[in-house]
Tab-separated table of C-alpha atoms and ligand atoms in Angstrom:
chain	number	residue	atom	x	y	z
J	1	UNK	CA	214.352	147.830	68.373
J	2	UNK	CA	216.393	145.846	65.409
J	3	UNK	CA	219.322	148.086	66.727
J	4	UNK	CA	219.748	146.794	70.055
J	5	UNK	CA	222.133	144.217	70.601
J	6	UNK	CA	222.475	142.652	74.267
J	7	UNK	CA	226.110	140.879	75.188
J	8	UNK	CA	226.033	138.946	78.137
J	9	UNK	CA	228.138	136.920	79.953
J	10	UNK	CA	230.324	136.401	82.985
J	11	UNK	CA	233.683	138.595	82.317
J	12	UNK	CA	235.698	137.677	84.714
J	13	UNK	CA	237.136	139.471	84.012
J	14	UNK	CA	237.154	140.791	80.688
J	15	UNK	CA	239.880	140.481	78.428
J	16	UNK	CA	240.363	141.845	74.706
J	17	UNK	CA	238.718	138.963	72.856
J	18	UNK	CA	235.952	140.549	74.395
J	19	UNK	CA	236.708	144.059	73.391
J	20	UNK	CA	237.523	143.032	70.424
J	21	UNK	CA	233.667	141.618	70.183
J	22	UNK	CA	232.042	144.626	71.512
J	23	UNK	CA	234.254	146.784	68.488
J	24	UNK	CA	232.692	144.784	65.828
J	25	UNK	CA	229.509	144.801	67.375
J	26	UNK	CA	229.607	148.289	67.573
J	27	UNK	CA	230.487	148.714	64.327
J	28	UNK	CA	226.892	146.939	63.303
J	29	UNK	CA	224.401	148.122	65.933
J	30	UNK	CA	223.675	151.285	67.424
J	31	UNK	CA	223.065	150.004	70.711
J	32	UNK	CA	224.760	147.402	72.623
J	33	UNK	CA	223.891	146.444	76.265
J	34	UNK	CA	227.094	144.526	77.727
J	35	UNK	CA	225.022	142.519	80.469
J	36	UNK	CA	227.351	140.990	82.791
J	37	UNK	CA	225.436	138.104	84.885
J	38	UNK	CA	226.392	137.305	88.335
J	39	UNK	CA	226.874	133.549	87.365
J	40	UNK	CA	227.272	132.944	91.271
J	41	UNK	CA	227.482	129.094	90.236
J	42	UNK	CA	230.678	129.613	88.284
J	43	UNK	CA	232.212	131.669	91.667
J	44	UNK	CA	233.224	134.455	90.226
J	45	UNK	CA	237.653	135.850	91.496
J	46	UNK	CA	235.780	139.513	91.006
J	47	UNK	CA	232.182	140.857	92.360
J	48	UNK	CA	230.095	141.895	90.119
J	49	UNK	CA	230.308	145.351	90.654
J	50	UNK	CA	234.262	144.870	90.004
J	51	UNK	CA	233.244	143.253	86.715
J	52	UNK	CA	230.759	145.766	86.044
J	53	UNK	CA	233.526	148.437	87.056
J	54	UNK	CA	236.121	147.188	84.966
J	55	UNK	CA	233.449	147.063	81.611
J	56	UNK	CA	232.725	150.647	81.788
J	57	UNK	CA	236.181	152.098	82.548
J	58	UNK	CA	237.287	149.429	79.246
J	59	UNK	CA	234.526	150.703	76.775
J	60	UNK	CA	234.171	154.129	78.032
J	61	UNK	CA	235.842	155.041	74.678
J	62	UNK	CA	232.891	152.890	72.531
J	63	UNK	CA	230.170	154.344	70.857
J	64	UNK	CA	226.992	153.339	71.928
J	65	UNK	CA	227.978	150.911	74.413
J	66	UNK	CA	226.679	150.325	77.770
J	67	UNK	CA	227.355	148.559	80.793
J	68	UNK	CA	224.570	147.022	83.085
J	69	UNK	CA	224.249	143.813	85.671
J	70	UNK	CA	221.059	141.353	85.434
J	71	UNK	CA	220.479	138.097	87.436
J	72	UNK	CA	218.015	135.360	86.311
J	73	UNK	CA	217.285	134.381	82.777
J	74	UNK	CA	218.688	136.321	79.831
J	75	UNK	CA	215.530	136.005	77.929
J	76	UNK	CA	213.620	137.841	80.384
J	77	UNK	CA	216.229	140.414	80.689
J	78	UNK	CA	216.622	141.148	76.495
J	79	UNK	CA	212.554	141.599	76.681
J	80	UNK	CA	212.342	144.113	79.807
J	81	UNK	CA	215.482	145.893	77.423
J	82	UNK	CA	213.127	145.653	74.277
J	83	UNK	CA	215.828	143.609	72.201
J	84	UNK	CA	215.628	140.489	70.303
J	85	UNK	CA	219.168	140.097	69.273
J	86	UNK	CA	222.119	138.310	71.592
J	87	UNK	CA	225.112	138.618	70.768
J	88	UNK	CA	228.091	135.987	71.291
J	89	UNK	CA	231.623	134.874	70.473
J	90	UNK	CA	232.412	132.242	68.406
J	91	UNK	CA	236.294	130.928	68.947
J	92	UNK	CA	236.609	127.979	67.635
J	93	UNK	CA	234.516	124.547	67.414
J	94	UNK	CA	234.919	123.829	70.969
J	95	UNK	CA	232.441	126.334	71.628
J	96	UNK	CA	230.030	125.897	69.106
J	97	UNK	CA	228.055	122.821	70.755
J	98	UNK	CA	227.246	124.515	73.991
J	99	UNK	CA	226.502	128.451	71.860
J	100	UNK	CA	224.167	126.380	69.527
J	101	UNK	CA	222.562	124.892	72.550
J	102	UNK	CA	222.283	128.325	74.024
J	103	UNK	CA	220.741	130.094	71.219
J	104	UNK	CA	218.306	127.578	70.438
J	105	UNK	CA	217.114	127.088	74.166
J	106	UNK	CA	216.901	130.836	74.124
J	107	UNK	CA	214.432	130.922	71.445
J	108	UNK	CA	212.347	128.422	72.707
J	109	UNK	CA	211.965	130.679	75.552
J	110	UNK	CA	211.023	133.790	73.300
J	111	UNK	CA	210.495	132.936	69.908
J	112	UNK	CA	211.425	136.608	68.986
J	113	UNK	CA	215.078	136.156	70.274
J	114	UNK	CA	218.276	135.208	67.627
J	115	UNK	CA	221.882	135.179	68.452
J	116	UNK	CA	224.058	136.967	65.889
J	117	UNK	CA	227.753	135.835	66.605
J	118	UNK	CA	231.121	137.004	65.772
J	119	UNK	CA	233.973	136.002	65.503
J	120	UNK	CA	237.269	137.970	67.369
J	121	UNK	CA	240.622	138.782	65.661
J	122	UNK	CA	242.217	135.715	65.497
J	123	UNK	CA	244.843	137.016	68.510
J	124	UNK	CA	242.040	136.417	70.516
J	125	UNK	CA	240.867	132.831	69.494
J	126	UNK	CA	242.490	131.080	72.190
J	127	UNK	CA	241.954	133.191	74.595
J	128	UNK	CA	239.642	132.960	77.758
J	129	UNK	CA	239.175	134.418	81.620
J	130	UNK	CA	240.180	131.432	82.877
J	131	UNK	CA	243.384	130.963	81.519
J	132	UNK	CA	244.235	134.616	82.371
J	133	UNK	CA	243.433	133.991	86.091
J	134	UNK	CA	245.720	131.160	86.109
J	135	UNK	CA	248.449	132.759	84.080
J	136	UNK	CA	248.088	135.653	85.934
J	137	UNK	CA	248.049	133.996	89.727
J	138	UNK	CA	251.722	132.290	88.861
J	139	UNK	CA	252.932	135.157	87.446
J	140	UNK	CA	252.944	135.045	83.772
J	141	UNK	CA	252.942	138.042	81.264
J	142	UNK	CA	249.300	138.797	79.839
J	143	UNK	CA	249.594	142.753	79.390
J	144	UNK	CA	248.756	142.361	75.719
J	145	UNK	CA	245.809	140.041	76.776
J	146	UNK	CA	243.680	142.355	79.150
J	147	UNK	CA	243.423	146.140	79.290
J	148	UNK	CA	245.134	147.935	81.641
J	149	UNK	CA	242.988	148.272	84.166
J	150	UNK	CA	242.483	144.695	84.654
J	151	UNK	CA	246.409	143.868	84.502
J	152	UNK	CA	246.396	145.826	87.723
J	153	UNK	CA	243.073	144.220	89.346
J	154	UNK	CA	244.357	141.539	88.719
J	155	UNK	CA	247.585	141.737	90.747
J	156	UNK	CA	246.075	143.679	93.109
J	157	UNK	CA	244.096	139.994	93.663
J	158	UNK	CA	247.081	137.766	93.313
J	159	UNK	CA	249.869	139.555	94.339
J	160	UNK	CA	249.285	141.520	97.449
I	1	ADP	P1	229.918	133.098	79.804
I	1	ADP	O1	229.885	132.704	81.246
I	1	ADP	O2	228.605	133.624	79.305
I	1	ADP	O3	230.502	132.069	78.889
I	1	ADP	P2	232.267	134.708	79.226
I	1	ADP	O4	232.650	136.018	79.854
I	1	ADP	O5	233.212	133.589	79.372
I	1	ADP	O6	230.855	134.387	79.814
I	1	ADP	O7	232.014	134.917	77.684
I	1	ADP	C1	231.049	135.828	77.199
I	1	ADP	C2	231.004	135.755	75.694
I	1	ADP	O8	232.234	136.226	75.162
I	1	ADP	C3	230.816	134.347	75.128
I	1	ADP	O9	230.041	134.436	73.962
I	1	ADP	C4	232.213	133.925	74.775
I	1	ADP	O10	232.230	132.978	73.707
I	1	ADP	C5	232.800	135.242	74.328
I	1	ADP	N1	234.254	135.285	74.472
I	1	ADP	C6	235.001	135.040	75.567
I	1	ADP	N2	236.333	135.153	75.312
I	1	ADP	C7	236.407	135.491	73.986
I	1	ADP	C8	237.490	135.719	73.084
I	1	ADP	N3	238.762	135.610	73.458
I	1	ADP	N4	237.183	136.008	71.812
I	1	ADP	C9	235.898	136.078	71.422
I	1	ADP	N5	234.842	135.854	72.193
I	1	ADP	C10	235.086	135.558	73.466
């Protein structure tokens, strides 16, 4: 059980700060669940089965790493899984306020739940989705931002 690790969150879509999260993860526990959540109020650019898609094609090459979808509350979903440790990324202070929020609420809604987070490669610190939507939509150069794959979902979106 202590070597289950869930990741959650909304990748959309997922870039290599969040690779580079799931490596180090990796690296520590056997098993990681990458739960992507279909965060309908943040209105998603991709479904989540495109999210979903592009996860498992990106990690296909990671040991121990899986890629599922899960709606409602994260809590609930880490229990049904049998594992008590979340796993998040840590940037910079900017997003320590709302993560500390986060993992506290968490384990007031299972005691048994902690957050382990990590912090990426510092390429990655300033990265985010959102800034590679809008980078990508007016053209900019992101190919050593996002895998592959997702360079060309993402054009297929923006530049038809
Ligand atoms: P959410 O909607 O849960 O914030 P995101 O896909 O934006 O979903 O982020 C999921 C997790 O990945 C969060 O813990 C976030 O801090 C982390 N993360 C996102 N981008 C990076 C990055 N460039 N480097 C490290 N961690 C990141």
């Amino acid at each position: 059980m202590g070597n289950l690790a869930i990741y959650p969150g909304t990748f959309d879509p997922v870039t290599n700060g969040h690779l580079d999260i799931i490596q180090r993860g990796s690296e520590i526990f056997e098993r990681i669940i990458v739960a992507v959540a279909s965060s309908r109020n943040k209105n998603p650019l991709f479904s989540l089965e495109e999210r979903v898609e592009m996860l498992k094609k990106t990690t296909a090459g990671y040991k121990g790493v899986t890629v599922e979808s899960f709606d409602g509350l994260l809590v609930d979903y880490a229990r049904a899984q049998g594992a008590r440790v979340i796993i998040r990324g840590l940037r910079a202070v900017s997003d320590f306020e709302y993560e500390f929020q986060l993992a506290l609420m968490n384990r007031k809604l299972n005691s048994e739940m902690d957050t382990f987070f990590v912090m990426p490669s510092e390429k990655y610190v300033y990265l985010n989705s959102g800034l590679i939507k809008e980078i990508s939509r007016m053209g900019g150069d992101i190919s050593s931002l996002v895998p592959g794959e997702v360079l060309k979902k993402l054009k297929a979106k923006y530049h038809k």
